[in-house]
PDB file of C-alpha atoms in Angstrom:
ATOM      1  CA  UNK A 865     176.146 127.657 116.910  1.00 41.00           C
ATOM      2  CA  UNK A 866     177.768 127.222 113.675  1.00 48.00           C
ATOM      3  CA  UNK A 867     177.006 125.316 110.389  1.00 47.00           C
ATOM      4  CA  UNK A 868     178.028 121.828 110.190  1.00 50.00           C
ATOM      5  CA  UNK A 869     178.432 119.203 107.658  1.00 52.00           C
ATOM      6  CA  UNK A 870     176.921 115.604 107.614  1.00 54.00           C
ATOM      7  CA  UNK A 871     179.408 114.117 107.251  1.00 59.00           C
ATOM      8  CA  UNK A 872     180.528 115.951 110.721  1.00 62.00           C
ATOM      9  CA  UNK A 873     177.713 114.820 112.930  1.00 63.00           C
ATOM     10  CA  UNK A 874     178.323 111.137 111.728  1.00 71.00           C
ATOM     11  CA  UNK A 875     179.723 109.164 114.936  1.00 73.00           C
ATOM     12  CA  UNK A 876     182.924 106.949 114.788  1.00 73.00           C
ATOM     13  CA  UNK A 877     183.587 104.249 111.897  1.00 74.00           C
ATOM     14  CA  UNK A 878     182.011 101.426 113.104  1.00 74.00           C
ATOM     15  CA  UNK A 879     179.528 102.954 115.398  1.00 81.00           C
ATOM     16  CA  UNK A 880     175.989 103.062 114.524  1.00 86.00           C
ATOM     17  CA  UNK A 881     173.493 106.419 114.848  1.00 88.00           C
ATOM     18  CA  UNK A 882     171.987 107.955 117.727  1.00 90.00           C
ATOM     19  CA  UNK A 883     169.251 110.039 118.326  1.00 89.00           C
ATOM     20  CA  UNK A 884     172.037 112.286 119.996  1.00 88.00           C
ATOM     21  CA  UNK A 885     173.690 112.492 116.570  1.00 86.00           C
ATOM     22  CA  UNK A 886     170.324 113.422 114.618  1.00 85.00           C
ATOM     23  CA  UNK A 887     170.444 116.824 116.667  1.00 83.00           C
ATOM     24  CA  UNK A 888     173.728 117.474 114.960  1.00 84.00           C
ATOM     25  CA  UNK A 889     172.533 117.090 111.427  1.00 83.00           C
ATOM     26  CA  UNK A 890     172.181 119.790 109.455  1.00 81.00           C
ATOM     27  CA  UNK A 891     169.309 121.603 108.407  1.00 82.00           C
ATOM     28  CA  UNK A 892     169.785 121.388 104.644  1.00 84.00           C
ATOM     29  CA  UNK A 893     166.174 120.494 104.095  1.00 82.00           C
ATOM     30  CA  UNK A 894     166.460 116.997 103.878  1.00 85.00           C
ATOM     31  CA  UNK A 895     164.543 114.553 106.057  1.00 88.00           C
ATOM     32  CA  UNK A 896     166.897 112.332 108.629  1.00 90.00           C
ATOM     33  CA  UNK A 897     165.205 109.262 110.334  1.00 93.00           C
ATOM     34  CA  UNK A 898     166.846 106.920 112.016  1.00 94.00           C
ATOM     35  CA  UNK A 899     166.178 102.451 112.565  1.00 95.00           C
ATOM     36  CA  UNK A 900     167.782 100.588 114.806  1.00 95.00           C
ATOM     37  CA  UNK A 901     170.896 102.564 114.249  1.00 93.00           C
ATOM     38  CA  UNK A 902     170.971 103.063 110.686  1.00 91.00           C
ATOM     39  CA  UNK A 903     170.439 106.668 109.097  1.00 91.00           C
ATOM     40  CA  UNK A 904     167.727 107.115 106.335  1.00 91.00           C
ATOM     41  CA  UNK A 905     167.680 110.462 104.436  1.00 89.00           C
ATOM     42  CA  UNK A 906     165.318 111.675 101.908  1.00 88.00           C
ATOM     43  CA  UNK A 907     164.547 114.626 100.270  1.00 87.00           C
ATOM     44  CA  UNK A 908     161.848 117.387 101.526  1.00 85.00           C
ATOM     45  CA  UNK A 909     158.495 116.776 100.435  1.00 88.00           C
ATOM     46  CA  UNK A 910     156.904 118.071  97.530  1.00 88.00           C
ATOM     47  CA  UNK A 911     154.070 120.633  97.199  1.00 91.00           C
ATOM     48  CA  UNK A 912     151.634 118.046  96.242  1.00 91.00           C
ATOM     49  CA  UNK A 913     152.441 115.599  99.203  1.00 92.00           C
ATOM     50  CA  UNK A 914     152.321 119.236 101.668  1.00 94.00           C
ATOM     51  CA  UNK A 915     149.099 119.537  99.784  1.00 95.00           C
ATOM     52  CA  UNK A 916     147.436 116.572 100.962  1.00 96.00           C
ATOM     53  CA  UNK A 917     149.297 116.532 103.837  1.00 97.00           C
ATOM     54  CA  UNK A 918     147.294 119.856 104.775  1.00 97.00           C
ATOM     55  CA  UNK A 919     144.211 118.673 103.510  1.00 97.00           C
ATOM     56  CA  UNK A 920     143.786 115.983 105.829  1.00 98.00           C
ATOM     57  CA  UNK A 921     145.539 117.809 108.924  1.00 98.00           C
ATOM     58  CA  UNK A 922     142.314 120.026 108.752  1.00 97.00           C
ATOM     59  CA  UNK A 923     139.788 116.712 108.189  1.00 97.00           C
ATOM     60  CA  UNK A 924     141.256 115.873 111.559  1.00 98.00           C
ATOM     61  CA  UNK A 925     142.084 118.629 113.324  1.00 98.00           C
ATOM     62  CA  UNK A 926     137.805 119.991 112.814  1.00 97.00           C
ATOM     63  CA  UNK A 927     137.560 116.347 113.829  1.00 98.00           C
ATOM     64  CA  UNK A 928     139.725 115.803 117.080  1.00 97.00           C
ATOM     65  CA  UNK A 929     138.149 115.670 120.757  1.00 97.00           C
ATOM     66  CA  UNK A 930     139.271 117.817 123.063  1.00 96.00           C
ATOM     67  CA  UNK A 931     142.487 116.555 124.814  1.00 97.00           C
ATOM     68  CA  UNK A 932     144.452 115.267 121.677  1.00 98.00           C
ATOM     69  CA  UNK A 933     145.792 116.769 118.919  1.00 97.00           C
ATOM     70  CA  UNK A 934     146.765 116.463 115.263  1.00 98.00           C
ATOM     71  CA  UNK A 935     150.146 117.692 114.533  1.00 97.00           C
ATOM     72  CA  UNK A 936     152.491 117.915 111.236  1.00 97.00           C
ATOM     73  CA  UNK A 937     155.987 116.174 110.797  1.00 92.00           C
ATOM     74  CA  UNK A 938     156.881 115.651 114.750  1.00 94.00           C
ATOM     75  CA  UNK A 939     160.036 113.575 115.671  1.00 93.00           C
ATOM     76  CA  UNK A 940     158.892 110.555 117.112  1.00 96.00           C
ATOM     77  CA  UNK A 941     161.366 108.980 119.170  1.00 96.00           C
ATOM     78  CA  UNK A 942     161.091 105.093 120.230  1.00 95.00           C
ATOM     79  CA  UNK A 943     164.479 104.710 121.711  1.00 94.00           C
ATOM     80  CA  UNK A 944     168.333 105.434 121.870  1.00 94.00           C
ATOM     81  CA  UNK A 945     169.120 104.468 118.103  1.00 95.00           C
ATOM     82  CA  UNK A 946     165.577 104.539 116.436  1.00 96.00           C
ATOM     83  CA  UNK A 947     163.259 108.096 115.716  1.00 96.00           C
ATOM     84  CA  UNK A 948     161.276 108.834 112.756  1.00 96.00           C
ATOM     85  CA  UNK A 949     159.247 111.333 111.315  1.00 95.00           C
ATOM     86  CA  UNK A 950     155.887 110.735 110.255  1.00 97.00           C
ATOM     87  CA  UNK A 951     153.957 113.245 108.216  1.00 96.00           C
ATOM     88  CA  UNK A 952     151.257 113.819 110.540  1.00 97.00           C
ATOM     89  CA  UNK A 953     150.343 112.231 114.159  1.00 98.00           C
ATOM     90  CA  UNK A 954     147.906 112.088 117.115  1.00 98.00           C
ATOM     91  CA  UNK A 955     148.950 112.764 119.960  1.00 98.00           C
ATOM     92  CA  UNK A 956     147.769 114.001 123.503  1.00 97.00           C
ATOM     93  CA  UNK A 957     147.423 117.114 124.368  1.00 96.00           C
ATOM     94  CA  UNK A 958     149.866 117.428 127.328  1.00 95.00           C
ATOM     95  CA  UNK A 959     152.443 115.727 124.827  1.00 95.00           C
ATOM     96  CA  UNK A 960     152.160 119.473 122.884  1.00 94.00           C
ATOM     97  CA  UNK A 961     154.839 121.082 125.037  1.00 92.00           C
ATOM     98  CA  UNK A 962     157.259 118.253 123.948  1.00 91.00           C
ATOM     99  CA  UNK A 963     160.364 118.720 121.672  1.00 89.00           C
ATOM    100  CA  UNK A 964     159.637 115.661 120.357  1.00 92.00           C
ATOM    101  CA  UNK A 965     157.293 112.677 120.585  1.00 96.00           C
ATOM    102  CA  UNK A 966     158.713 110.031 123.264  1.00 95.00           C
ATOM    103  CA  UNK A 967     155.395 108.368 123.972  1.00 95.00           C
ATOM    104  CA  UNK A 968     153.877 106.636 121.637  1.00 96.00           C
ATOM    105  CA  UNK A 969     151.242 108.922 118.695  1.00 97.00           C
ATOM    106  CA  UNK A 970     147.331 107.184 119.212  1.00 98.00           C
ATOM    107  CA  UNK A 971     147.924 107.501 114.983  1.00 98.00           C
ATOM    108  CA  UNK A 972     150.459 107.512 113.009  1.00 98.00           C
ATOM    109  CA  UNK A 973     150.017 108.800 108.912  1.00 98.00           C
ATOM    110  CA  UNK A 974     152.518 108.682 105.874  1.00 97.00           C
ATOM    111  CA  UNK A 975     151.646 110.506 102.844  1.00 96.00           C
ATOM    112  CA  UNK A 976     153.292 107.871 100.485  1.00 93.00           C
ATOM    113  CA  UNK A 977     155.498 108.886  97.502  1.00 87.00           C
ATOM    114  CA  UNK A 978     157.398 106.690  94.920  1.00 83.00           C
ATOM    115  CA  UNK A 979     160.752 106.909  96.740  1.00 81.00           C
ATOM    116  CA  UNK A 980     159.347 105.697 100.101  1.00 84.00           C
ATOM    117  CA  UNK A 981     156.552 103.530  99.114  1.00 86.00           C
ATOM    118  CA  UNK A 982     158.119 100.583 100.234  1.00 87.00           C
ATOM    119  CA  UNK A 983     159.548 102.063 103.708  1.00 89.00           C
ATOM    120  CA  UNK A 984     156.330 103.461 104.316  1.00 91.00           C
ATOM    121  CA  UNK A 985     154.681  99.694 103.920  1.00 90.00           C
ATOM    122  CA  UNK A 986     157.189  97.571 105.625  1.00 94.00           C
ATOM    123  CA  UNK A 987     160.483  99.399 107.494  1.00 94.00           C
ATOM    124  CA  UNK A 988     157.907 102.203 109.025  1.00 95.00           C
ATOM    125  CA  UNK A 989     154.732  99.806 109.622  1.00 96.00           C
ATOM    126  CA  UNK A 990     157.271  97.551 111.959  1.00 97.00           C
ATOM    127  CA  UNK A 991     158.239 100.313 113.985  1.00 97.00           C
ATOM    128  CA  UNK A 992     155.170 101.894 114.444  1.00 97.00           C
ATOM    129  CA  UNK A 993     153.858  98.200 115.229  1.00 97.00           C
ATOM    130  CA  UNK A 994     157.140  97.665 117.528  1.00 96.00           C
ATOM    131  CA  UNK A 995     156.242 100.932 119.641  1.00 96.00           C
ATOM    132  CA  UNK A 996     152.925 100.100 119.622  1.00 97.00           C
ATOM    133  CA  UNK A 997     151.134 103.098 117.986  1.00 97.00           C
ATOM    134  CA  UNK A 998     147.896 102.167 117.517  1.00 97.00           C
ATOM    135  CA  UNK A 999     146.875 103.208 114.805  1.00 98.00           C
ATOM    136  CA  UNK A1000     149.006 103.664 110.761  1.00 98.00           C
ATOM    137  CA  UNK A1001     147.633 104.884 107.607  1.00 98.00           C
ATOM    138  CA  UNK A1002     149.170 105.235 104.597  1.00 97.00           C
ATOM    139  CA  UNK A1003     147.492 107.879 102.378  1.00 97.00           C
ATOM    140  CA  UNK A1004     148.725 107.315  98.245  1.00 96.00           C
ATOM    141  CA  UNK A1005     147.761 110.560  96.660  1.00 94.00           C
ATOM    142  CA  UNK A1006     147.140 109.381  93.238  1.00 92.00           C
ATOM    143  CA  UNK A1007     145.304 111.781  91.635  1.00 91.00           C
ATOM    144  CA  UNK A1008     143.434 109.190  89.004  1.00 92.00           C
ATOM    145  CA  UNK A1009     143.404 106.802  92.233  1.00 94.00           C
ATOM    146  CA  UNK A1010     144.086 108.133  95.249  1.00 96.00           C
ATOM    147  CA  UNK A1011     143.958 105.202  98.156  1.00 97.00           C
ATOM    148  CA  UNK A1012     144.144 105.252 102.073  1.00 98.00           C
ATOM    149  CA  UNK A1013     145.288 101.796 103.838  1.00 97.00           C
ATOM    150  CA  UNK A1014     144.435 102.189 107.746  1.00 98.00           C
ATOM    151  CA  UNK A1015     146.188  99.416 110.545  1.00 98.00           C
ATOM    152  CA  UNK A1016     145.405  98.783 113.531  1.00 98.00           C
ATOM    153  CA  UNK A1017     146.892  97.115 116.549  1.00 97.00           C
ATOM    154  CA  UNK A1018     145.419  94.141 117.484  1.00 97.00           C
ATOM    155  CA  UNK A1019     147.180  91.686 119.800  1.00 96.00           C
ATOM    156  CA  UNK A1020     150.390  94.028 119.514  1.00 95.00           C
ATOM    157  CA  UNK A1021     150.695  93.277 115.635  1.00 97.00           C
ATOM    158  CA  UNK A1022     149.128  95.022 113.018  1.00 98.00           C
ATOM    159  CA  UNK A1023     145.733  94.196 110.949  1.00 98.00           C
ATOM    160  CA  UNK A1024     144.468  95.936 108.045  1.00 98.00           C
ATOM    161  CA  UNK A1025     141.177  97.300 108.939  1.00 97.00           C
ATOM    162  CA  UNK A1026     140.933  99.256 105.731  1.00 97.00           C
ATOM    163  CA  UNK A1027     141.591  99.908 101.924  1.00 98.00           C
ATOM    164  CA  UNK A1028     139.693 102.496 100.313  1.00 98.00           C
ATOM    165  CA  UNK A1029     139.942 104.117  96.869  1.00 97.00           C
ATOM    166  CA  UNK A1030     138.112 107.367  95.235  1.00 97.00           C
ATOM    167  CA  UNK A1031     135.267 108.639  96.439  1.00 97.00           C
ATOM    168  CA  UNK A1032     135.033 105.723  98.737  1.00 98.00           C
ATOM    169  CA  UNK A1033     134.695 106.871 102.836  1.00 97.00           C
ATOM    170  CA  UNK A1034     137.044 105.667 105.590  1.00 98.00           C
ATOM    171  CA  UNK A1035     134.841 105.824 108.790  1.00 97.00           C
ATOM    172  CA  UNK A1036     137.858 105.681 111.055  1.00 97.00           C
ATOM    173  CA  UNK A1037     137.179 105.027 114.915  1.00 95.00           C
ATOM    174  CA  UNK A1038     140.434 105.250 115.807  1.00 94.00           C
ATOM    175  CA  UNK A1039     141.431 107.526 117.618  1.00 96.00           C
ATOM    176  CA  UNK A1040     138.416 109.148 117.018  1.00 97.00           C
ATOM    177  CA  UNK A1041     135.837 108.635 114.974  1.00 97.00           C
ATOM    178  CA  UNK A1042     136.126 110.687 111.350  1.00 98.00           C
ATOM    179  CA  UNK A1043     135.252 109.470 108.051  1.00 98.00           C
ATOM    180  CA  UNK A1044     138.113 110.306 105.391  1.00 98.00           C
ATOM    181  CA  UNK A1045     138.008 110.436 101.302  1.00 98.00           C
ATOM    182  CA  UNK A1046     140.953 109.789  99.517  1.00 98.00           C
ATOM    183  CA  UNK A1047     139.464 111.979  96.506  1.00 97.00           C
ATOM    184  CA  UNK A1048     139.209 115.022  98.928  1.00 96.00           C
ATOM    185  CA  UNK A1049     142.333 114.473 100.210  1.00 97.00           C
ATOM    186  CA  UNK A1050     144.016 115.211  96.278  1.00 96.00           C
ATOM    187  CA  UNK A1051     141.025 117.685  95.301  1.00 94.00           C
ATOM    188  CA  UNK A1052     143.305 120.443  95.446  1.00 90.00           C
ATOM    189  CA  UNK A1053     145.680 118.818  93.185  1.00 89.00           C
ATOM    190  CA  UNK A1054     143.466 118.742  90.456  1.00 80.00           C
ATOM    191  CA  UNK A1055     142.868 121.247  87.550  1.00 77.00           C
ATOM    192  CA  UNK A1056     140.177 123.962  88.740  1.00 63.00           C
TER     193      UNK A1056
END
């Protein structure tokens, strides 16, 4: 298989994005996602967001019952023209063996940074709502004020069930109960 350029795996003027045409992209470290046809790249993330990102993958994963699992950065495809990748998911255990996520993640989590803060709280949040994953929290890793926002699904649309700042606990029950602190989620990013 050799190297190709993006501008390559891009289908016909005109056409909108597959999923199909995400598996031709190239693996230049960027992050592709695709909406309803339309391609969204951003750049890798940072050792900071990786930071919290791992800090909270082991809150859940010392957490999680037996017969789900928390996993890092899947592909989550909804459909033909629309697959994103969240930072972190829950899934079921059998769904492990998967190239990518097809059924919908019990939770979905974006570790929010100033380029996608606003496609994290609106483009994203639809689409998880739209697939009906039930459950979306967006962790902002501010290290003077770090937050967590948690959704759920409630009558297929999405309610806030949570805000929490600092030292403040998140006693999540969904999609299993664990109680979450935005400060120890950005402990490590502090000065020792």
């Amino acid at each position: 298989m050799g190297v190709m350029a993006t501008a390559e795996a891009w289908p016909a003027a005109g056409q909108l994005f597959t999923v199909d045409d995400l598996d031709r992209m190239p693996d230049d470290g960027r992050r592709y996602e695709l909406v309803d046809g339309v391609l969204i790249v951003s750049p890798a993330p940072g050792i900071p967001h990786q930071e919290v990102l791992g800090e909270l993958l082991v809150q859940l994963r010392q957490a999680c019952p037996r017969g789900l699992a928390a996993v890092p950065g899947p592909g989550v495809r909804m459909s033909v023209d629309t697959e994103l990748i969240p930072d972190l998911v829950v899934i079921r255990q059998d769904q492990l063996a998967e190239t990518r996520v097809t059924r919908s993640p019990l939770l979905a989590v974006e570790i929010q940074s100033p380029s996608t803060a606003l496609f994290d709280l609106n483009t994203k949040k639809a689409v998880y709502e739209r697939f009906s994953v039930e459950s979306y929290w967006i962790v902002v890793p501010h290290v003077d004020r770090p937050e967590l926002i948690a959704f759920e699904l409630r009558d297929g649309r999405y309610q806030e069930v949570a805000h929490v700042t600092g030292g403040k606990p998140f006693r999540a029950q969904q999609p299993f109960p664990v109680e979450i602190v935005p400060a120890r989620l950005v402990a490590g990013l502090l000065p020792g």
